[in-house]
Amino acid sequence: MRIIFTQDVRGKGKRGEVKEIPDGYANFLIKSNKAKQADAAAMSQLRGQKRAEAKKEAEELSEAKVLKEKLESGNYVVEIKAKAGTDGRLFGSITSKQIAQAMEKQHGLKIDKRKMELAAPIRAMGYANVPVKLHNEVSAKIRVHISEQ
């Protein structure tokens, strides 16, 4: 029997896949709402869902590219003030959470702190480039300026 998986089934198929499965197991999957029979109406609905997902993915990619252009234009430098010693080393460090909060407060751009790929917290004054993964295919750099408080 041909079925369309409505959920991921370990070892058998992923959500949205169409496969030929033995009748007994197919009936079990259908009764447990993990799959539905692949008739003409269900196949048409699946094609519509895939088109909608592709359109949404394309929109997210274009939004990420626009945001990358904004961030790397040079107009968006995040200013953070911190306590520092005489040699320019900070007391403590600047984390991705602080950068995300400052970016939202200063420029109104909300970027998730988990998308910032900061290898180690910033511990020195001056300028730093922080890489940000906006999308699977798009990454940008945020300029951060740390000055003495």
Short mmCIF file of N, CA and C in Angstrom, two decimals, residues 20-113:
data_model
loop_
_atom_site.label_atom_id
_atom_site.label_comp_id
_atom_site.label_asym_id
_atom_site.label_seq_id
_atom_site.Cartn_x
_atom_site.Cartn_y
_atom_site.Cartn_z
N GLU A 20 5.95 2.88 -0.50
CA GLU A 20 5.20 1.63 -0.60
C GLU A 20 5.53 0.80 0.64
N ILE A 21 4.51 0.47 1.44
CA ILE A 21 4.69 -0.22 2.71
C ILE A 21 3.75 -1.44 2.70
N PRO A 22 4.13 -2.56 3.34
CA PRO A 22 3.21 -3.71 3.45
C PRO A 22 1.88 -3.30 4.09
N ASP A 23 0.79 -3.93 3.65
CA ASP A 23 -0.56 -3.52 4.06
C ASP A 23 -0.76 -3.51 5.58
N GLY A 24 -0.31 -4.53 6.27
CA GLY A 24 -0.52 -4.62 7.71
C GLY A 24 0.14 -3.47 8.46
N TYR A 25 1.39 -3.17 8.11
CA TYR A 25 2.10 -2.08 8.77
C TYR A 25 1.51 -0.73 8.37
N ALA A 26 1.06 -0.64 7.10
CA ALA A 26 0.45 0.60 6.64
C ALA A 26 -0.83 0.89 7.42
N ASN A 27 -1.64 -0.14 7.66
CA ASN A 27 -2.87 0.05 8.44
C ASN A 27 -2.55 0.49 9.87
N PHE A 28 -1.51 -0.10 10.46
CA PHE A 28 -1.09 0.31 11.81
C PHE A 28 -0.69 1.79 11.82
N LEU A 29 0.09 2.22 10.82
CA LEU A 29 0.53 3.62 10.77
C LEU A 29 -0.65 4.56 10.56
N ILE A 30 -1.61 4.15 9.74
CA ILE A 30 -2.78 4.99 9.48
C ILE A 30 -3.62 5.13 10.74
N LYS A 31 -3.83 4.01 11.46
CA LYS A 31 -4.63 4.05 12.69
C LYS A 31 -3.95 4.88 13.78
N SER A 32 -2.63 4.87 13.81
CA SER A 32 -1.92 5.65 14.83
C SER A 32 -1.63 7.08 14.36
N ASN A 33 -2.25 7.50 13.27
CA ASN A 33 -2.14 8.86 12.72
C ASN A 33 -0.70 9.26 12.39
N LYS A 34 0.12 8.30 12.01
CA LYS A 34 1.48 8.61 11.59
C LYS A 34 1.60 8.64 10.07
N ALA A 35 0.53 8.22 9.39
CA ALA A 35 0.52 8.20 7.93
C ALA A 35 -0.92 8.26 7.45
N LYS A 36 -1.07 8.55 6.15
CA LYS A 36 -2.40 8.47 5.53
C LYS A 36 -2.23 7.85 4.14
N GLN A 37 -3.32 7.28 3.65
CA GLN A 37 -3.25 6.59 2.37
C GLN A 37 -2.99 7.59 1.26
N ALA A 38 -2.16 7.21 0.30
CA ALA A 38 -1.75 8.12 -0.79
C ALA A 38 -2.74 8.04 -1.94
N ASP A 39 -3.92 8.62 -1.76
CA ASP A 39 -4.88 8.69 -2.87
C ASP A 39 -4.68 10.02 -3.60
N ALA A 40 -5.46 10.27 -4.63
CA ALA A 40 -5.27 11.46 -5.47
C ALA A 40 -5.42 12.76 -4.66
N ALA A 41 -6.42 12.82 -3.79
CA ALA A 41 -6.65 14.05 -3.01
C ALA A 41 -5.49 14.30 -2.05
N ALA A 42 -5.02 13.24 -1.41
CA ALA A 42 -3.91 13.40 -0.46
C ALA A 42 -2.64 13.82 -1.18
N MET A 43 -2.40 13.27 -2.36
CA MET A 43 -1.20 13.64 -3.14
C MET A 43 -1.27 15.10 -3.57
N SER A 44 -2.45 15.55 -3.97
CA SER A 44 -2.63 16.95 -4.36
C SER A 44 -2.38 17.88 -3.17
N GLN A 45 -2.89 17.49 -2.01
CA GLN A 45 -2.68 18.29 -0.80
C GLN A 45 -1.20 18.33 -0.44
N LEU A 46 -0.50 17.22 -0.59
CA LEU A 46 0.94 17.15 -0.30
C LEU A 46 1.72 18.08 -1.22
N ARG A 47 1.37 18.08 -2.51
CA ARG A 47 2.06 18.98 -3.47
C ARG A 47 1.83 20.44 -3.08
N GLY A 48 0.61 20.78 -2.66
CA GLY A 48 0.31 22.14 -2.23
C GLY A 48 1.12 22.53 -1.00
N GLN A 49 1.24 21.61 -0.05
CA GLN A 49 2.03 21.88 1.17
C GLN A 49 3.50 22.09 0.81
N LYS A 50 4.03 21.27 -0.09
CA LYS A 50 5.44 21.41 -0.47
C LYS A 50 5.69 22.74 -1.18
N ARG A 51 4.74 23.16 -2.02
CA ARG A 51 4.89 24.47 -2.68
C ARG A 51 4.87 25.60 -1.65
N ALA A 52 3.98 25.51 -0.66
CA ALA A 52 3.90 26.54 0.38
C ALA A 52 5.18 26.58 1.21
N GLU A 53 5.72 25.40 1.55
CA GLU A 53 6.97 25.34 2.31
C GLU A 53 8.13 25.94 1.51
N ALA A 54 8.18 25.65 0.21
CA ALA A 54 9.25 26.19 -0.63
C ALA A 54 9.14 27.71 -0.73
N LYS A 55 7.92 28.21 -0.83
CA LYS A 55 7.71 29.66 -0.90
C LYS A 55 8.14 30.33 0.41
N LYS A 56 7.77 29.72 1.54
CA LYS A 56 8.16 30.26 2.85
C LYS A 56 9.67 30.26 3.01
N GLU A 57 10.32 29.18 2.59
CA GLU A 57 11.78 29.08 2.67
C GLU A 57 12.45 30.16 1.82
N ALA A 58 11.92 30.41 0.63
CA ALA A 58 12.47 31.44 -0.24
C ALA A 58 12.31 32.83 0.39
N GLU A 59 11.17 33.08 1.05
CA GLU A 59 10.96 34.36 1.72
C GLU A 59 11.94 34.55 2.87
N GLU A 60 12.16 33.49 3.66
CA GLU A 60 13.11 33.57 4.78
C GLU A 60 14.52 33.84 4.27
N LEU A 61 14.89 33.21 3.16
CA LEU A 61 16.21 33.42 2.58
C LEU A 61 16.37 34.86 2.10
N SER A 62 15.35 35.41 1.45
CA SER A 62 15.45 36.80 0.97
C SER A 62 15.51 37.78 2.14
N GLU A 63 14.73 37.51 3.22
CA GLU A 63 14.78 38.38 4.39
C GLU A 63 16.17 38.34 5.04
N ALA A 64 16.77 37.15 5.09
CA ALA A 64 18.11 37.01 5.66
C ALA A 64 19.13 37.78 4.83
N LYS A 65 19.00 37.75 3.51
CA LYS A 65 19.93 38.47 2.65
C LYS A 65 19.79 39.98 2.84
N VAL A 66 18.56 40.46 2.99
CA VAL A 66 18.33 41.89 3.23
C VAL A 66 18.93 42.30 4.56
N LEU A 67 18.73 41.49 5.60
CA LEU A 67 19.29 41.78 6.91
C LEU A 67 20.81 41.77 6.88
N LYS A 68 21.39 40.88 6.10
CA LYS A 68 22.85 40.83 5.96
C LYS A 68 23.36 42.13 5.35
N GLU A 69 22.69 42.61 4.31
CA GLU A 69 23.10 43.88 3.68
C GLU A 69 23.03 45.03 4.67
N LYS A 70 21.97 45.05 5.50
CA LYS A 70 21.83 46.10 6.52
C LYS A 70 22.98 46.04 7.52
N LEU A 71 23.25 44.84 8.04
CA LEU A 71 24.26 44.69 9.08
C LEU A 71 25.66 45.03 8.59
N GLU A 72 25.96 44.66 7.36
CA GLU A 72 27.32 44.85 6.84
C GLU A 72 27.50 46.18 6.11
N SER A 73 26.46 47.04 6.12
CA SER A 73 26.58 48.33 5.44
C SER A 73 27.49 49.30 6.18
N GLY A 74 27.73 49.05 7.46
CA GLY A 74 28.58 49.93 8.25
C GLY A 74 27.80 50.90 9.11
N ASN A 75 26.50 50.98 8.91
CA ASN A 75 25.65 51.88 9.70
C ASN A 75 25.25 51.28 11.03
N TYR A 76 25.42 49.99 11.18
CA TYR A 76 24.98 49.30 12.39
C TYR A 76 26.18 48.82 13.20
N VAL A 77 26.74 49.74 13.98
CA VAL A 77 27.82 49.40 14.90
C VAL A 77 27.23 49.41 16.30
N VAL A 78 27.39 48.31 17.00
CA VAL A 78 26.84 48.19 18.35
C VAL A 78 27.85 48.76 19.33
N GLU A 79 27.41 49.75 20.10
CA GLU A 79 28.26 50.39 21.10
C GLU A 79 27.96 49.78 22.47
N ILE A 80 28.99 49.25 23.12
CA ILE A 80 28.82 48.69 24.45
C ILE A 80 29.87 49.31 25.37
N LYS A 81 29.43 49.77 26.53
CA LYS A 81 30.35 50.34 27.51
C LYS A 81 30.56 49.31 28.62
N ALA A 82 31.83 49.17 29.02
CA ALA A 82 32.16 48.21 30.07
C ALA A 82 33.31 48.75 30.90
N LYS A 83 33.43 48.25 32.12
CA LYS A 83 34.53 48.66 32.98
C LYS A 83 35.80 47.96 32.51
N ALA A 84 36.90 48.74 32.50
CA ALA A 84 38.16 48.18 32.03
C ALA A 84 39.31 48.67 32.88
N GLY A 85 40.39 47.92 32.84
CA GLY A 85 41.60 48.30 33.56
C GLY A 85 42.43 49.25 32.73
N THR A 86 43.61 49.59 33.23
CA THR A 86 44.48 50.54 32.54
C THR A 86 45.06 49.97 31.26
N ASP A 87 45.18 48.67 31.14
CA ASP A 87 45.80 48.06 29.96
C ASP A 87 44.79 47.74 28.85
N GLY A 88 43.52 48.15 29.01
CA GLY A 88 42.52 47.92 27.97
C GLY A 88 41.80 46.59 28.10
N ARG A 89 42.10 45.82 29.12
CA ARG A 89 41.41 44.55 29.35
C ARG A 89 40.16 44.82 30.18
N LEU A 90 39.09 44.12 29.87
CA LEU A 90 37.82 44.33 30.56
C LEU A 90 37.79 43.57 31.89
N PHE A 91 37.04 44.13 32.83
CA PHE A 91 36.72 43.39 34.06
C PHE A 91 35.49 42.56 33.70
N GLY A 92 35.66 41.28 33.49
CA GLY A 92 34.56 40.44 33.01
C GLY A 92 34.67 40.30 31.51
N SER A 93 33.54 40.08 30.83
CA SER A 93 33.57 39.91 29.38
C SER A 93 32.23 40.31 28.78
N ILE A 94 32.22 40.47 27.47
CA ILE A 94 31.01 40.80 26.72
C ILE A 94 30.52 39.52 26.07
N THR A 95 29.27 39.13 26.35
CA THR A 95 28.71 37.89 25.82
C THR A 95 27.76 38.18 24.65
N SER A 96 27.34 37.13 23.98
CA SER A 96 26.42 37.28 22.86
C SER A 96 25.07 37.83 23.32
N LYS A 97 24.67 37.52 24.55
CA LYS A 97 23.42 38.04 25.09
C LYS A 97 23.47 39.56 25.21
N GLN A 98 24.59 40.08 25.70
CA GLN A 98 24.74 41.53 25.83
C GLN A 98 24.74 42.21 24.45
N ILE A 99 25.38 41.57 23.48
CA ILE A 99 25.42 42.13 22.12
C ILE A 99 24.01 42.16 21.53
N ALA A 100 23.25 41.06 21.70
CA ALA A 100 21.89 41.00 21.16
C ALA A 100 21.00 42.06 21.81
N GLN A 101 21.11 42.25 23.13
CA GLN A 101 20.31 43.26 23.82
C GLN A 101 20.67 44.67 23.35
N ALA A 102 21.97 44.94 23.19
CA ALA A 102 22.41 46.26 22.75
C ALA A 102 21.96 46.53 21.31
N MET A 103 21.99 45.51 20.46
CA MET A 103 21.56 45.66 19.07
C MET A 103 20.08 46.02 19.00
N GLU A 104 19.28 45.36 19.81
CA GLU A 104 17.85 45.66 19.81
C GLU A 104 17.57 47.05 20.37
N LYS A 105 18.28 47.43 21.43
CA LYS A 105 18.06 48.72 22.07
C LYS A 105 18.52 49.87 21.18
N GLN A 106 19.67 49.73 20.53
CA GLN A 106 20.25 50.82 19.76
C GLN A 106 19.68 50.93 18.34
N HIS A 107 19.44 49.79 17.69
CA HIS A 107 19.05 49.83 16.28
C HIS A 107 17.68 49.22 15.99
N GLY A 108 17.05 48.61 16.99
CA GLY A 108 15.73 48.03 16.79
C GLY A 108 15.73 46.72 16.02
N LEU A 109 16.90 46.12 15.83
CA LEU A 109 16.98 44.84 15.12
C LEU A 109 17.09 43.72 16.15
N LYS A 110 16.15 42.79 16.08
CA LYS A 110 16.16 41.68 17.03
C LYS A 110 16.85 40.49 16.39
N ILE A 111 18.01 40.13 16.97
CA ILE A 111 18.77 38.98 16.49
C ILE A 111 18.93 38.03 17.67
N ASP A 112 18.64 36.77 17.43
CA ASP A 112 18.71 35.76 18.49
C ASP A 112 20.15 35.55 18.90
N LYS A 113 20.39 35.53 20.21
CA LYS A 113 21.76 35.37 20.72
C LYS A 113 22.35 34.02 20.34
#
